[in-house]
Tab-separated table of C-alpha atoms and ligand atoms in Angstrom:
chain	number	residue	atom	x	y	z
I	1	UNK	CA	0.000	0.000	0.000
I	2	UNK	CA	2.701	2.460	1.061
I	3	UNK	CA	4.761	1.481	-1.945
I	4	UNK	CA	1.940	2.297	-4.391
I	5	UNK	CA	1.329	5.620	-2.726
I	6	UNK	CA	4.977	6.445	-2.926
I	7	UNK	CA	5.101	5.460	-6.581
I	8	UNK	CA	2.084	7.643	-7.365
I	9	UNK	CA	3.680	10.507	-5.570
I	10	UNK	CA	6.936	10.165	-7.447
I	11	UNK	CA	5.108	10.024	-10.778
I	12	UNK	CA	3.257	13.184	-9.879
I	13	UNK	CA	6.484	15.004	-9.040
I	14	UNK	CA	8.128	13.780	-12.193
I	15	UNK	CA	5.290	15.182	-14.288
I	16	UNK	CA	5.522	18.560	-12.635
I	17	UNK	CA	9.285	18.615	-13.089
I	18	UNK	CA	9.049	17.590	-16.753
I	19	UNK	CA	6.439	20.242	-17.484
I	20	UNK	CA	8.628	22.808	-15.755
I	21	UNK	CA	11.766	21.761	-17.650
I	22	UNK	CA	9.966	21.778	-20.990
I	23	UNK	CA	8.695	25.285	-20.321
I	24	UNK	CA	12.164	26.476	-19.350
I	25	UNK	CA	13.617	24.878	-22.475
I	26	UNK	CA	10.993	26.457	-24.736
I	27	UNK	CA	11.463	29.838	-23.066
I	28	UNK	CA	15.262	29.796	-23.441
I	29	UNK	CA	15.126	28.684	-27.063
I	30	UNK	CA	12.374	31.163	-27.895
I	31	UNK	CA	14.710	34.038	-27.024
I	32	UNK	CA	16.876	33.054	-29.997
I	33	UNK	CA	14.144	32.094	-32.419
I	34	UNK	CA	14.030	35.423	-34.282
I	35	UNK	CA	17.817	35.850	-34.523
I	36	UNK	CA	18.207	32.266	-35.698
I	37	UNK	CA	15.523	32.616	-38.355
I	38	UNK	CA	13.383	29.841	-36.950
I	39	UNK	CA	10.060	31.682	-37.216
I	40	UNK	CA	7.873	31.751	-40.305
I	41	UNK	CA	4.361	32.885	-41.091
I	42	UNK	CA	1.672	30.711	-42.578
I	43	UNK	CA	-1.397	32.256	-44.172
I	44	UNK	CA	-4.921	30.900	-43.956
I	45	UNK	CA	-7.457	32.042	-46.580
I	46	UNK	CA	-10.711	33.721	-45.588
I	47	UNK	CA	-13.272	33.418	-48.371
I	48	UNK	CA	-16.714	34.810	-49.116
I	49	UNK	CA	-19.352	32.356	-47.858
I	50	UNK	CA	-21.496	33.004	-50.942
I	51	UNK	CA	-18.957	33.205	-53.788
I	52	UNK	CA	-15.859	31.485	-52.398
I	53	UNK	CA	-13.687	34.420	-53.482
I	54	UNK	CA	-10.665	35.317	-51.373
I	55	UNK	CA	-11.614	38.162	-49.019
I	56	UNK	CA	-8.680	38.124	-46.638
I	57	UNK	CA	-6.145	35.919	-44.908
I	58	UNK	CA	-4.831	35.425	-41.393
I	59	UNK	CA	-1.114	35.347	-40.653
I	60	UNK	CA	-0.322	32.543	-38.188
I	61	UNK	CA	3.112	32.096	-36.696
I	62	UNK	CA	5.074	28.848	-36.989
I	63	UNK	CA	8.234	27.905	-35.088
I	64	UNK	CA	10.507	25.181	-36.312
I	65	UNK	CA	13.373	24.420	-33.942
I	66	UNK	CA	16.239	22.065	-34.901
I	67	UNK	CA	15.991	20.045	-31.680
I	68	UNK	CA	12.431	20.699	-30.435
I	69	UNK	CA	10.892	20.301	-33.870
I	70	UNK	CA	7.738	22.207	-34.643
I	71	UNK	CA	6.415	23.886	-31.484
I	72	UNK	CA	2.762	24.953	-31.666
I	73	UNK	CA	1.755	28.588	-31.085
I	74	UNK	CA	-0.687	27.211	-28.512
I	75	UNK	CA	2.373	26.243	-26.459
I	76	UNK	CA	4.851	29.045	-27.072
I	77	UNK	CA	2.628	32.126	-27.452
I	78	UNK	CA	1.477	31.965	-23.794
I	79	UNK	CA	5.148	31.628	-22.755
I	80	UNK	CA	6.077	34.539	-25.013
I	81	UNK	CA	3.319	36.600	-23.376
I	82	UNK	CA	4.397	35.668	-19.855
I	83	UNK	CA	8.031	36.552	-20.466
I	84	UNK	CA	7.527	39.632	-22.616
I	85	UNK	CA	9.217	37.991	-25.628
I	86	UNK	CA	5.887	38.600	-27.390
I	87	UNK	CA	6.885	42.255	-27.870
I	88	UNK	CA	9.725	41.341	-30.236
I	89	UNK	CA	7.709	38.561	-31.849
I	90	UNK	CA	4.823	40.971	-32.432
I	91	UNK	CA	7.122	43.417	-34.198
I	92	UNK	CA	8.680	40.635	-36.251
I	93	UNK	CA	5.240	39.417	-37.373
I	94	UNK	CA	4.169	42.882	-38.451
I	95	UNK	CA	7.401	43.566	-40.383
I	96	UNK	CA	7.112	40.206	-42.064
I	97	UNK	CA	3.488	40.827	-43.085
I	98	UNK	CA	4.366	44.288	-44.450
I	99	UNK	CA	7.249	42.832	-46.467
I	100	UNK	CA	4.959	40.110	-47.829
I	101	UNK	CA	2.283	42.643	-48.768
I	102	UNK	CA	4.860	44.813	-50.532
I	103	UNK	CA	6.241	41.871	-52.437
I	104	UNK	CA	2.787	40.759	-53.618
I	105	UNK	CA	1.675	44.278	-54.483
I	106	UNK	CA	4.841	45.040	-56.417
I	107	UNK	CA	4.204	41.880	-58.444
I	108	UNK	CA	0.797	43.405	-59.315
I	109	UNK	CA	-1.114	40.676	-57.541
I	110	UNK	CA	-4.608	41.421	-56.258
I	111	UNK	CA	-4.100	40.876	-52.559
I	112	UNK	CA	-6.757	41.336	-49.867
I	113	UNK	CA	-6.055	42.570	-46.333
I	114	UNK	CA	-3.908	40.412	-44.061
I	115	UNK	CA	-4.991	39.837	-40.459
I	116	UNK	CA	-2.383	39.868	-37.707
I	117	UNK	CA	-2.932	38.593	-34.155
I	118	UNK	CA	-2.128	40.948	-31.319
I	119	UNK	CA	-1.721	39.687	-27.758
I	120	UNK	CA	-3.418	41.411	-24.867
I	121	UNK	CA	0.021	41.876	-23.341
I	122	UNK	CA	0.985	44.124	-26.245
I	123	UNK	CA	-1.883	46.409	-25.289
I	124	UNK	CA	-0.270	47.089	-21.938
I	125	UNK	CA	2.407	49.139	-23.640
I	126	UNK	CA	1.082	52.700	-23.916
I	127	UNK	CA	2.830	53.495	-27.213
I	128	UNK	CA	1.599	50.343	-28.975
I	129	UNK	CA	-0.300	52.206	-31.682
I	130	UNK	CA	2.552	54.538	-32.564
I	131	UNK	CA	5.157	51.764	-32.510
I	132	UNK	CA	3.213	49.576	-34.931
I	133	UNK	CA	2.328	52.654	-36.929
I	134	UNK	CA	6.090	53.325	-37.238
I	135	UNK	CA	6.806	49.803	-38.465
I	136	UNK	CA	4.155	50.118	-41.132
I	137	UNK	CA	5.393	53.549	-42.222
I	138	UNK	CA	9.006	52.371	-42.391
I	139	UNK	CA	8.007	49.546	-44.677
I	140	UNK	CA	5.801	51.845	-46.763
I	141	UNK	CA	2.835	49.611	-46.206
I	142	UNK	CA	-0.732	50.879	-46.419
I	143	UNK	CA	-2.385	50.293	-42.991
I	144	UNK	CA	-5.686	49.689	-44.823
I	145	UNK	CA	-4.198	46.382	-45.914
I	146	UNK	CA	-3.797	45.192	-42.337
I	147	UNK	CA	-6.423	43.882	-39.927
I	148	UNK	CA	-5.509	43.810	-36.254
I	149	UNK	CA	-7.121	40.836	-34.499
I	150	UNK	CA	-7.602	41.171	-30.778
I	151	UNK	CA	-9.049	38.528	-28.512
I	152	UNK	CA	-12.238	39.441	-26.780
I	153	UNK	CA	-11.610	38.078	-23.312
I	154	UNK	CA	-8.029	39.184	-22.909
I	155	UNK	CA	-8.065	42.888	-23.453
I	156	UNK	CA	-11.603	43.872	-22.748
I	157	UNK	CA	-11.487	43.911	-18.980
I	158	UNK	CA	-9.577	47.164	-19.046
I	159	UNK	CA	-11.743	49.234	-21.370
I	160	UNK	CA	-10.381	52.602	-20.278
I	161	UNK	CA	-6.862	51.785	-21.420
I	162	UNK	CA	-7.788	49.710	-24.491
I	163	UNK	CA	-10.302	52.100	-26.024
I	164	UNK	CA	-7.894	54.998	-26.783
I	165	UNK	CA	-5.392	52.538	-28.297
I	166	UNK	CA	-8.080	51.082	-30.568
I	167	UNK	CA	-9.118	54.565	-31.692
I	168	UNK	CA	-5.484	55.418	-32.406
I	169	UNK	CA	-5.081	52.227	-34.465
I	170	UNK	CA	-8.258	53.115	-36.379
I	171	UNK	CA	-7.065	56.630	-37.071
I	172	UNK	CA	-3.780	55.300	-38.459
I	173	UNK	CA	-5.950	53.300	-40.866
I	174	UNK	CA	-5.840	49.728	-39.561
I	175	UNK	CA	-8.983	47.606	-39.576
I	176	UNK	CA	-9.908	45.959	-36.294
I	177	UNK	CA	-11.332	42.495	-35.746
I	178	UNK	CA	-12.569	40.933	-32.514
I	179	UNK	CA	-11.240	37.368	-32.354
I	180	UNK	CA	-12.806	34.342	-30.646
I	181	UNK	CA	-16.112	36.140	-30.152
I	182	UNK	CA	-18.438	34.292	-27.806
I	183	UNK	CA	-15.690	32.307	-26.104
I	184	UNK	CA	-15.353	32.717	-22.378
I	185	UNK	CA	-17.288	35.585	-20.961
I	186	UNK	CA	-18.975	37.904	-23.405
I	187	UNK	CA	-19.537	41.529	-22.709
I	188	UNK	CA	-21.820	42.992	-25.321
I	189	UNK	CA	-21.501	46.434	-23.756
I	190	UNK	CA	-18.164	47.253	-25.329
I	191	UNK	CA	-19.431	46.309	-28.783
I	192	UNK	CA	-20.978	49.731	-29.193
I	193	UNK	CA	-17.938	51.522	-27.775
I	194	UNK	CA	-15.177	49.773	-29.684
I	195	UNK	CA	-14.327	50.887	-33.224
I	196	UNK	CA	-14.622	47.407	-34.736
I	197	UNK	CA	-14.822	46.400	-38.420
I	198	UNK	CA	-14.951	42.620	-38.213
I	199	UNK	CA	-16.283	40.092	-35.743
I	200	UNK	CA	-14.917	36.545	-35.719
I	201	UNK	CA	-17.238	33.903	-34.313
I	202	UNK	CA	-15.296	31.441	-32.194
I	203	UNK	CA	-14.823	27.969	-33.644
I	204	UNK	CA	-16.538	26.327	-30.680
I	205	UNK	CA	-19.875	27.694	-31.962
I	206	UNK	CA	-19.177	26.672	-35.540
I	207	UNK	CA	-18.262	23.174	-34.452
I	208	UNK	CA	-21.543	22.717	-32.547
I	209	UNK	CA	-23.638	24.374	-35.238
I	210	UNK	CA	-25.062	21.180	-36.686
I	211	UNK	CA	-25.442	19.203	-33.455
I	212	UNK	CA	-26.616	21.786	-30.932
I	213	UNK	CA	-29.614	23.946	-31.816
I	214	UNK	CA	-28.676	26.486	-29.141
I	215	UNK	CA	-25.292	27.079	-30.760
I	216	UNK	CA	-27.095	27.611	-34.047
I	217	UNK	CA	-29.479	30.141	-32.500
I	218	UNK	CA	-26.607	32.037	-30.871
I	219	UNK	CA	-24.561	32.033	-34.082
I	220	UNK	CA	-27.508	33.396	-36.067
I	221	UNK	CA	-28.076	36.078	-33.414
I	222	UNK	CA	-24.407	37.119	-33.489
I	223	UNK	CA	-24.520	37.394	-37.289
I	224	UNK	CA	-27.731	39.461	-37.295
I	225	UNK	CA	-26.484	41.719	-34.526
I	226	UNK	CA	-23.190	42.282	-36.356
I	227	UNK	CA	-24.955	43.184	-39.577
I	228	UNK	CA	-27.163	45.589	-37.656
I	229	UNK	CA	-23.950	47.283	-36.542
I	230	UNK	CA	-22.397	47.222	-40.012
I	231	UNK	CA	-19.751	44.681	-39.062
I	232	UNK	CA	-18.505	41.901	-41.291
I	233	UNK	CA	-18.692	38.442	-39.772
I	234	UNK	CA	-16.070	35.729	-40.166
I	235	UNK	CA	-16.834	32.219	-38.960
I	236	UNK	CA	-13.672	30.353	-37.978
I	237	UNK	CA	-13.025	26.656	-37.674
I	238	UNK	CA	-15.290	25.636	-40.569
I	239	UNK	CA	-14.423	21.968	-41.017
I	240	UNK	CA	-17.373	20.451	-42.903
I	241	UNK	CA	-19.637	21.095	-45.865
I	242	UNK	CA	-22.612	20.947	-43.521
I	243	UNK	CA	-21.241	23.714	-41.297
I	244	UNK	CA	-20.628	25.832	-44.388
I	245	UNK	CA	-24.236	25.308	-45.533
I	246	UNK	CA	-25.590	26.405	-42.163
I	247	UNK	CA	-23.414	29.522	-42.239
I	248	UNK	CA	-24.481	30.351	-45.795
I	249	UNK	CA	-28.133	30.043	-44.786
I	250	UNK	CA	-27.433	32.409	-41.880
I	251	UNK	CA	-25.930	35.004	-44.207
I	252	UNK	CA	-22.472	34.768	-42.701
I	253	UNK	CA	-20.107	36.962	-44.771
I	254	UNK	CA	-16.785	35.149	-44.644
I	255	UNK	CA	-15.618	31.670	-43.705
I	256	UNK	CA	-12.238	30.354	-42.578
I	257	UNK	CA	-11.307	26.805	-41.685
I	258	UNK	CA	-9.863	23.451	-42.742
I	259	UNK	CA	-12.839	22.764	-45.037
I	260	UNK	CA	-11.815	25.762	-47.129
I	261	UNK	CA	-8.042	25.413	-46.623
I	262	UNK	CA	-5.358	24.999	-43.980
I	263	UNK	CA	-2.825	27.686	-43.092
I	264	UNK	CA	-0.025	27.455	-45.704
I	265	UNK	CA	3.288	29.055	-46.699
I	266	UNK	CA	3.034	32.320	-48.647
I	267	UNK	CA	4.276	30.741	-51.899
I	268	UNK	CA	1.491	28.192	-51.790
I	269	UNK	CA	-1.174	30.783	-51.032
I	270	UNK	CA	0.094	32.880	-53.904
I	271	UNK	CA	-0.094	29.985	-56.348
I	272	UNK	CA	-3.539	28.882	-55.287
I	273	UNK	CA	-5.295	32.160	-54.590
I	274	UNK	CA	-3.619	35.288	-55.952
I	275	UNK	CA	-4.141	36.458	-59.503
I	276	UNK	CA	-2.385	39.266	-61.293
I	277	UNK	CA	-4.480	42.426	-61.591
I	278	UNK	CA	-3.945	42.378	-65.375
I	279	UNK	CA	-4.919	38.767	-65.916
A	301	C2E	P1	-6.450	32.029	-33.329
A	301	C2E	O1	-6.046	33.456	-33.535
A	301	C2E	O2	-7.828	31.786	-32.864
A	301	C2E	O3	-6.155	31.310	-34.718
A	301	C2E	C1	-6.945	30.299	-35.277
A	301	C2E	C2	-6.372	28.928	-34.978
A	301	C2E	O4	-7.282	27.931	-35.442
A	301	C2E	C3	-5.059	28.643	-35.685
A	301	C2E	O5	-4.282	27.801	-34.841
A	301	C2E	C4	-5.516	27.901	-36.932
A	301	C2E	O6	-4.508	27.095	-37.517
A	301	C2E	C5	-6.629	27.065	-36.355
A	301	C2E	N1	-7.623	26.637	-37.345
A	301	C2E	C6	-7.894	27.141	-38.557
A	301	C2E	N2	-8.913	26.485	-39.160
A	301	C2E	C7	-9.305	25.530	-38.287
A	301	C2E	C8	-10.310	24.504	-38.327
A	301	C2E	O7	-11.076	24.344	-39.282
A	301	C2E	N3	-10.417	23.712	-37.239
A	301	C2E	C9	-9.611	23.848	-36.137
A	301	C2E	N4	-9.778	23.006	-35.124
A	301	C2E	N5	-8.648	24.801	-36.071
A	301	C2E	C10	-8.501	25.630	-37.132
A	301	C2E	P2	-2.725	28.038	-34.606
A	301	C2E	O8	-2.094	28.501	-35.889
A	301	C2E	O9	-2.192	26.819	-33.948
A	301	C2E	O10	-2.694	29.255	-33.595
A	301	C2E	C11	-3.198	29.123	-32.296
A	301	C2E	C12	-3.298	30.459	-31.608
A	301	C2E	O11	-2.001	31.028	-31.401
A	301	C2E	C13	-4.061	31.511	-32.426
A	301	C2E	O12	-5.448	31.326	-32.269
A	301	C2E	C14	-3.549	32.786	-31.795
A	301	C2E	O13	-4.238	33.070	-30.593
A	301	C2E	C15	-2.109	32.433	-31.465
A	301	C2E	N6	-1.232	32.975	-32.536
A	301	C2E	C16	-0.887	32.439	-33.736
A	301	C2E	N7	-0.065	33.262	-34.416
A	301	C2E	C17	0.113	34.361	-33.634
A	301	C2E	C18	0.867	35.585	-33.766
A	301	C2E	O14	1.511	35.864	-34.788
A	301	C2E	N8	0.816	36.468	-32.724
A	301	C2E	C19	0.071	36.209	-31.594
A	301	C2E	N9	0.079	37.129	-30.616
A	301	C2E	N10	-0.640	35.090	-31.434
A	301	C2E	C20	-0.625	34.181	-32.443
A	302	CA	CA1	-6.853	35.089	-34.749
A	303	CA	CA1	-9.757	32.810	-33.236
A	304	CA	CA1	-7.206	32.845	-29.905
């Protein structure tokens, strides 16, 4: 009896220690990821629900490490936020997106706006808007071509400090999207205060659309409300034909998800989706 208890205890400790060591390892390696050129951006298409035409794309970070292999953003982004490394990563992402936009535009390709994810932590820096404005100016990129995605739950609890930053971003010319809408707690109150262009319905709703009538009712209500406020709606996590049909019937504007396409390298997106403006 005592032996089993002891064994269980040891196993428990070992798990905690391994989790801790992995986190430390990821954190230490992450500090070098930019300098060592280990980060890349993938792009996931966002298409019109009615016509299937490309309406936008979301830049999603990928980290390939020689020893750790491919580490998911779900693992390293929270660590980057905790340690502050997200500041440098955020700047890198934006520069990279601007460079990509410039390269596509100079090749006369018809390219829609690119969405970039911003962490709540980045909003804690008072000069956020001017620092990303500077990056975009330095790269001669048109801010109209960039959508800033912010997550609902993370940044909304501090409306007084977030609101002026959002207005500043808007006045520079960026579009603003609310990410993961409906996930966690939802405060509808800020919807009328925030200068938002796009609302992204969280994939948990989309995934329950066909099996749970309540999810369907909520999704329809979110779409109608958004249209009433002149917002475009993107449904994320669309994985099946059936989900797409539901969303079409609900007048959802734009869809994004594995059923349409996975996130992919820029070259692949260019080949599959971008046409020259003269062709
Ligand atoms: P997110 O912003 O909600 O991004 C959508 C996630 O859903 C992506 O995961 C995408 O690959 C995945 N996805 C797309 N279609 C489907 C689908 O049909 N089904 C399912 N199950 N998933 C789908 P990913 O690329 O692993 O990114 C995870 C999260 O990491 C993102 O969630 C975002 O919060 C964060 N992230 C990614 N790139 C960046 C970045 O550059 N900066 C910051 N701050 N965060 C980022
Ligand atoms: Ca996002
Ligand atoms: Ca999302
Ligand atoms: Ca998210």
